[in-house]
XYZ file of C-alpha atoms in Angstrom:
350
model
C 0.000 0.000 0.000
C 1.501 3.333 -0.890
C 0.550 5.734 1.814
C 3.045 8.867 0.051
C 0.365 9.474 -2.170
C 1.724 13.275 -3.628
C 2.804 11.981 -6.314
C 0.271 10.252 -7.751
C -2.542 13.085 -7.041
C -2.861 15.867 -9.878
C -5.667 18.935 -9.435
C -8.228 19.460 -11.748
C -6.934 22.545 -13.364
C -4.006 20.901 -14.464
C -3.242 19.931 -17.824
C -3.390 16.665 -20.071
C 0.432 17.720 -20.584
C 0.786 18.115 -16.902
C -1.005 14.849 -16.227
C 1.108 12.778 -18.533
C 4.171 14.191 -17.060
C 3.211 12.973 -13.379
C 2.456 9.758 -15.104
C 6.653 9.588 -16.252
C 7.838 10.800 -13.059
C 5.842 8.745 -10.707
C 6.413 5.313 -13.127
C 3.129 3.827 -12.402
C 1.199 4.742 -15.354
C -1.328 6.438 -13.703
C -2.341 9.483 -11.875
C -5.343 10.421 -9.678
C -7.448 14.237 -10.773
C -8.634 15.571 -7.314
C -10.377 18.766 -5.934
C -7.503 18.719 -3.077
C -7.807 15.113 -1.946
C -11.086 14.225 -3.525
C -11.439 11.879 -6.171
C -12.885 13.209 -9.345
C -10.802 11.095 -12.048
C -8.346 8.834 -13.011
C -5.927 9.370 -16.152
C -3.738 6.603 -17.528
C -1.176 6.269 -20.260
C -3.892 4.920 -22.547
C -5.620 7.670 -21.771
C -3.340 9.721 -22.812
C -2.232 7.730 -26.039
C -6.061 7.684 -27.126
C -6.547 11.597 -26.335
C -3.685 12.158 -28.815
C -4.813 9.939 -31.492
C -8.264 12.040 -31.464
C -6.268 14.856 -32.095
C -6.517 16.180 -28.652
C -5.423 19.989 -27.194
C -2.414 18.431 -24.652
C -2.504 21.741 -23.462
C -6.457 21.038 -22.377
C -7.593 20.283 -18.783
C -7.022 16.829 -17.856
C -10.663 16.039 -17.304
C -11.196 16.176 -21.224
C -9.220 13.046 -21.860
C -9.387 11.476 -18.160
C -11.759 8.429 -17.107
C -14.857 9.908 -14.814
C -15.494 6.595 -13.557
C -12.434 5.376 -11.616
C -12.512 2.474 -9.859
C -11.906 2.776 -6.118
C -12.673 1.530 -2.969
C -13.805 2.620 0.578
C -11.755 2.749 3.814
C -13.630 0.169 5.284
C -13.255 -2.379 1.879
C -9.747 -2.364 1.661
C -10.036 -5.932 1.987
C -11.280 -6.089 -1.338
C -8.343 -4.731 -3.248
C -6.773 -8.160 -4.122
C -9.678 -10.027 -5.756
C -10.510 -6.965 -7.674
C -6.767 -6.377 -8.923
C -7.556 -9.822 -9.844
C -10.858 -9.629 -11.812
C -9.391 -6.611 -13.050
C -5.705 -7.340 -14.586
C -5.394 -3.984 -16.451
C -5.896 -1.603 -13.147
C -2.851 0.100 -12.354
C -3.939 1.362 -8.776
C -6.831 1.295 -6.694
C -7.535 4.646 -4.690
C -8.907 4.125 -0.767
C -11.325 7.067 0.224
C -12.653 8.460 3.327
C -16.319 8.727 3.745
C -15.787 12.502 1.976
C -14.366 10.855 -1.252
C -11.161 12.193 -0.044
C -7.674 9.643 -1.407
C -6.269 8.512 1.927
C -3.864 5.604 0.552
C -3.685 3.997 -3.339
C -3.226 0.363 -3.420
C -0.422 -1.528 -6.445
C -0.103 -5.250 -5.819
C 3.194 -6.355 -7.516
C 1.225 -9.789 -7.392
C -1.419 -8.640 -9.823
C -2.210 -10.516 -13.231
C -0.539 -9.751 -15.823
C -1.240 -10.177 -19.429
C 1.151 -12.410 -20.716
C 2.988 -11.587 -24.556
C 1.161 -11.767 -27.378
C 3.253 -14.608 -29.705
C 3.173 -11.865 -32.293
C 5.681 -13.458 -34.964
C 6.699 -10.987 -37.645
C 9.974 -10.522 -38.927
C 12.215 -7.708 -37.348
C 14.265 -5.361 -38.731
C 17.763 -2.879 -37.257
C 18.913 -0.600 -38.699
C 22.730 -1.141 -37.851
C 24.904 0.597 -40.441
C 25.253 3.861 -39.236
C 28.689 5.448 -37.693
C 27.272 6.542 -34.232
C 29.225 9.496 -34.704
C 27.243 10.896 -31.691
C 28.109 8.676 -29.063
C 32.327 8.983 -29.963
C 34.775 8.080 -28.597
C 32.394 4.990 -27.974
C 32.313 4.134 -31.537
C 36.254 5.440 -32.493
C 36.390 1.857 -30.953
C 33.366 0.142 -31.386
C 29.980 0.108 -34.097
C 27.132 1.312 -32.075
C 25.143 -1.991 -32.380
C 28.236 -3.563 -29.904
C 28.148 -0.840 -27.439
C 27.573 -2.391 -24.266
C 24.579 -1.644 -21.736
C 25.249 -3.065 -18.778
C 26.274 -6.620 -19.108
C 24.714 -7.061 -23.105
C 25.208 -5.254 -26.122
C 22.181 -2.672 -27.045
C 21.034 -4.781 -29.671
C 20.694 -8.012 -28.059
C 18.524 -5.902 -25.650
C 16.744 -5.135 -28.621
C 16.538 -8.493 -29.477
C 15.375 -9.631 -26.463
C 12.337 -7.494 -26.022
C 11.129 -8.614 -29.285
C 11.475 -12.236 -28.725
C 9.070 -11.826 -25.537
C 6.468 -11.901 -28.290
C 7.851 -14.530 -30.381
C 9.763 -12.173 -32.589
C 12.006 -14.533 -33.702
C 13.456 -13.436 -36.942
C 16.224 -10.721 -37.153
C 18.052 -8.723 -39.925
C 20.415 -6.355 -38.940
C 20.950 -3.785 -42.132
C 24.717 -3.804 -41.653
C 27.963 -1.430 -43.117
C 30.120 0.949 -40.854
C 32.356 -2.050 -39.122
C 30.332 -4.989 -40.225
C 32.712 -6.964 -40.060
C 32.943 -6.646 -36.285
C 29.242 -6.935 -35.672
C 29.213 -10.263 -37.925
C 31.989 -11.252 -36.013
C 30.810 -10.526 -32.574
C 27.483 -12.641 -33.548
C 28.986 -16.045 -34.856
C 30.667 -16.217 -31.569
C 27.656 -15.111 -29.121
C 24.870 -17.663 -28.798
C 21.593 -15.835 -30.417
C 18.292 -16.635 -29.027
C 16.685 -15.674 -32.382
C 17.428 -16.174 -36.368
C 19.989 -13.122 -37.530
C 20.424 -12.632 -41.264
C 22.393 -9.885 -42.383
C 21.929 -7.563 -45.031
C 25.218 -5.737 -46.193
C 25.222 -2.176 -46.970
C 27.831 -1.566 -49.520
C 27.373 2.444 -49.817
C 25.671 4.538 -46.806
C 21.894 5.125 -48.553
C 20.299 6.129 -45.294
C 17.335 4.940 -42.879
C 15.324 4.708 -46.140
C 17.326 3.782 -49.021
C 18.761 0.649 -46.382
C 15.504 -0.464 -46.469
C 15.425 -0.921 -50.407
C 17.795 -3.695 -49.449
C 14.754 -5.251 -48.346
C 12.990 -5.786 -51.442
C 12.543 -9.763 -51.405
C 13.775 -10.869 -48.447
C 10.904 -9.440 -46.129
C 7.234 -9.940 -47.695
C 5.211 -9.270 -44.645
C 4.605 -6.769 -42.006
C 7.872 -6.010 -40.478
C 8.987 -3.959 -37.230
C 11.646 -1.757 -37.896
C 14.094 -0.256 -35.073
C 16.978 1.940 -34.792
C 19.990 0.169 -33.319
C 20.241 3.077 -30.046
C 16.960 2.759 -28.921
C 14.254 0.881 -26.692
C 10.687 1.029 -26.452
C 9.094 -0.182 -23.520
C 5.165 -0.551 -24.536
C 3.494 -3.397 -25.476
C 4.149 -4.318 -29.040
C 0.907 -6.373 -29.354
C -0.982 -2.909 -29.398
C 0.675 -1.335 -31.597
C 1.031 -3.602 -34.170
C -3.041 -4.065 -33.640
C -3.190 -0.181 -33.877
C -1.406 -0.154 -37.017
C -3.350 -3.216 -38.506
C -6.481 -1.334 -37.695
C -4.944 2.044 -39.483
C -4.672 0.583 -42.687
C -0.975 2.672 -42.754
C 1.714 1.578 -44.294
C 3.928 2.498 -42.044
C 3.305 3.510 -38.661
C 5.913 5.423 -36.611
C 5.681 5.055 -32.248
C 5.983 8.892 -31.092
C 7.064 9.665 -27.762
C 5.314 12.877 -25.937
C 8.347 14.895 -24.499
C 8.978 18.270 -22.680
C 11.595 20.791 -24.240
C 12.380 23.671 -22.198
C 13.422 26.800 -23.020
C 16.354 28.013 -20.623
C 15.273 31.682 -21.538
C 11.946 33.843 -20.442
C 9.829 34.178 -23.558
C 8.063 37.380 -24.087
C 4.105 37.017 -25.890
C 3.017 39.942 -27.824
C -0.956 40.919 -28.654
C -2.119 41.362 -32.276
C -0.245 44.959 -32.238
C 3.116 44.064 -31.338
C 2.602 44.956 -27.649
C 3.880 42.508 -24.804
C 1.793 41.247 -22.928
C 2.653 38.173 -21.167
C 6.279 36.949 -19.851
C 6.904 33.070 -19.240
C 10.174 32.615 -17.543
C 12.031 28.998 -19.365
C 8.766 27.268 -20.260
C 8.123 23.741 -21.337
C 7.023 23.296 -24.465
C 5.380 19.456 -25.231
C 6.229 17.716 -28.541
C 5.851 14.476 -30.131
C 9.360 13.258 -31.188
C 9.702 10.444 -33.732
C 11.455 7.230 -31.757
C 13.183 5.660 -34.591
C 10.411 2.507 -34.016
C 8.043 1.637 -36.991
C 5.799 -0.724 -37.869
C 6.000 -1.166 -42.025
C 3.961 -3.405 -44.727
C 5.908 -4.731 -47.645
C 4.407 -2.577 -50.384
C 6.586 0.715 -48.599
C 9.286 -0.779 -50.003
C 8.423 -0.403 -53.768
C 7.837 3.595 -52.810
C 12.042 3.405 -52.340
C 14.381 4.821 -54.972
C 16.645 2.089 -55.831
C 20.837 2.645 -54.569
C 19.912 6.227 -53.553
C 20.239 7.967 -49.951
C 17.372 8.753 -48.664
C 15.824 9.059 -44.934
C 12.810 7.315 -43.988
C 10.765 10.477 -42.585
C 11.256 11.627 -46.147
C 9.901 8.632 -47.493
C 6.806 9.257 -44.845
C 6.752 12.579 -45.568
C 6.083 11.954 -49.263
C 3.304 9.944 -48.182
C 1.707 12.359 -46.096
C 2.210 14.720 -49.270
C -0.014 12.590 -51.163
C -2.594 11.276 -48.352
C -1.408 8.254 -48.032
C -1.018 5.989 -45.237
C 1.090 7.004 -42.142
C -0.067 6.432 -38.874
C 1.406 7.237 -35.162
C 1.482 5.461 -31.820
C 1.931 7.983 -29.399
C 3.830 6.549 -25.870
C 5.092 8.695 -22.701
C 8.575 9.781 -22.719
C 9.508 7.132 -19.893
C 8.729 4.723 -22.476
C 11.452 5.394 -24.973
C 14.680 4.878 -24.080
C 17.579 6.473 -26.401
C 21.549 6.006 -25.919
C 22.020 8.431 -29.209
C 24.267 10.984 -26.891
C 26.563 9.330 -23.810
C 23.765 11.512 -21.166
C 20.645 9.536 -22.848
C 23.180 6.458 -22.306
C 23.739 6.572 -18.786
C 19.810 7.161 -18.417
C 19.195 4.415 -20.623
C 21.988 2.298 -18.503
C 20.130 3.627 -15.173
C 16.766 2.449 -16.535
C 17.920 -1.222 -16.928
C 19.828 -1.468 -13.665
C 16.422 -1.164 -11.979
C 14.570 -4.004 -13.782
């Protein structure tokens, strides 16, 4: 029973923005909307991720996006909280009120049911060509798919999250040092099937994939090498089934601030509002996708290109991109050493 509830308790004139930044900082995937202590709401990272996808103002009140009915339980029923974590797998947190309505404690069972991995099994695809040149001296030494996080290399913590759902098959798009990543592999036991596809000249995120053309023939995930996405893949490979996309890219909702007070002026040029270093939310593009086939044919053969302007060609002409929006806590990014240690830190503490 958590009993330091503060951080899981958000007012009702706070924002969806607001909300979903409690939700990253408290790591429970939920927070609580209360008039003080009183239970009006409860707002979850599905919440969230469906408020987006309607095309939601993040910059809204909470209560817009946030479920009216939470379930909850009275002082007196705590005895209750088990079996109904039970019945219920997908609660994240029961609130306990007073006989006001008031949030005295909020109940997590780290016994609770949960849903086991959808055996998804579509191929896989990483993007591991590229020179790193961010993360140097790391890669002066070693390619960026061999850098090591903690006690494994990044992508065999890449690999490893995908094979929770059956995601056995692997190609690694391979050129800067390939020779040391193919070597590395025949002499590490693999839990999954890794082809590799050589890159003889550096075409890009989306002119690698052209390399494609053949070898995959069904719906494919596609990852960056420096990256990890912690949400469930089973969703949003449904999500993008249901889109009827092409491709669908998973977006992460992050806060940029602005180390400087920003000045707002009125129609006639006159100041009239000063925000001292504001944050500014954003959806960033993760470097995860979820493709069919038929992108591929869209891709200029043995020419560098990028993928997001492949996508952006297709939003040119209305066709079929999608997003899967996640929380920032959910996307984990070693592309600079300080996103590496965080990335590092994350690990550690599961």
């Amino acid at each position: 029973m958590l009993k330091d509830i503060s951080g899981f308790i958000i007012q009702k004139d706070a924002s969806v923005f607001d909300a979903a930044t409690a939700i990253d900082k408290n790591g429970h995937q939920i927070v609580f909307v209360c008039d003080g202590l009183k239970l009006l709401a409860a707002f979850s990272d599905g919440d969230l991720r469906r408020y987006i996808l309607r095309s939601g103002d993040i910059s809204a009140p909470v209560g817009v996006a946030a479920n009216n009915n939470p379930i909850f339980l009275k002082s007196n029923e705590i005895a209750h909280c088990q079996s109904l974590i039970k019945e219920n797998p997908y609660i994240r947190g029961i609130p306990i009120v007073n006989e006001s309505g008031e949030i005295v404690s909020i109940v997590f069972s780290e016994h609770k049911s949960v849903r086991s991995h959808q055996k998804l099994n579509i191929p896989v695809v990483i993007m591991a060509g590229g020179k790193g040149a961010r993360l140097a001296p790391f890669t002066d030494v070693l390619p960026k798919p061999l850098i090591p996080i903690g006690e494994k290399t990044i992508t065999e913590h890449i690999m490893d999250q995908f094979i929770d759902y059956a995601c056995n098959d692997f190609t690694l798009i391979v050129n800067h040092k390939k020779a040391l990543i193919k070597a590395y592999f025949s002499e590490t036991p693999c839990k999954g099937n890794l082809t590799f596809v050589n890159e003889e000249k550096f075409l890009g995120t989306g002119g690698g994939l052209k390399l494609l053309k053949g070898i995959v023939s069904s719906t494919f995930f596609m990852t960056n090498c420096d990256i990890l996405i912690k949400a469930d893949y089973g969703d949003i490979l449904s999500h993008h089934k249901k889109s009827g996309a092409l491709i669908t890219m998973v977006c992460a909702l992050k806060k940029v601030s602005v180390p400087y007070g920003t000045i707002e002026l009125d129609a006639d040029g006159h100041p009239v509002r000063l925000i001292e270093k504001p944050d500014f939310p954003i959806l960033t593009n993760t470097g995860f996708y979820v493709i069919e086939p038929e992108f591929l044919n869209d891709i200029p053969d043995d020419e560098f290109i990028h993928i997001t302007d492949l996508m952006q060609n297709l939003m040119d002409t209305g066709k079929g991109v999608s997003i899967y929006p996640i929380n920032e806590s959910g996307w984990l990014d070693m592309g600079q050493p300080q996103e590496m240690e965080r990335m590092i830190s994350h690990l550690e503490r599961t």
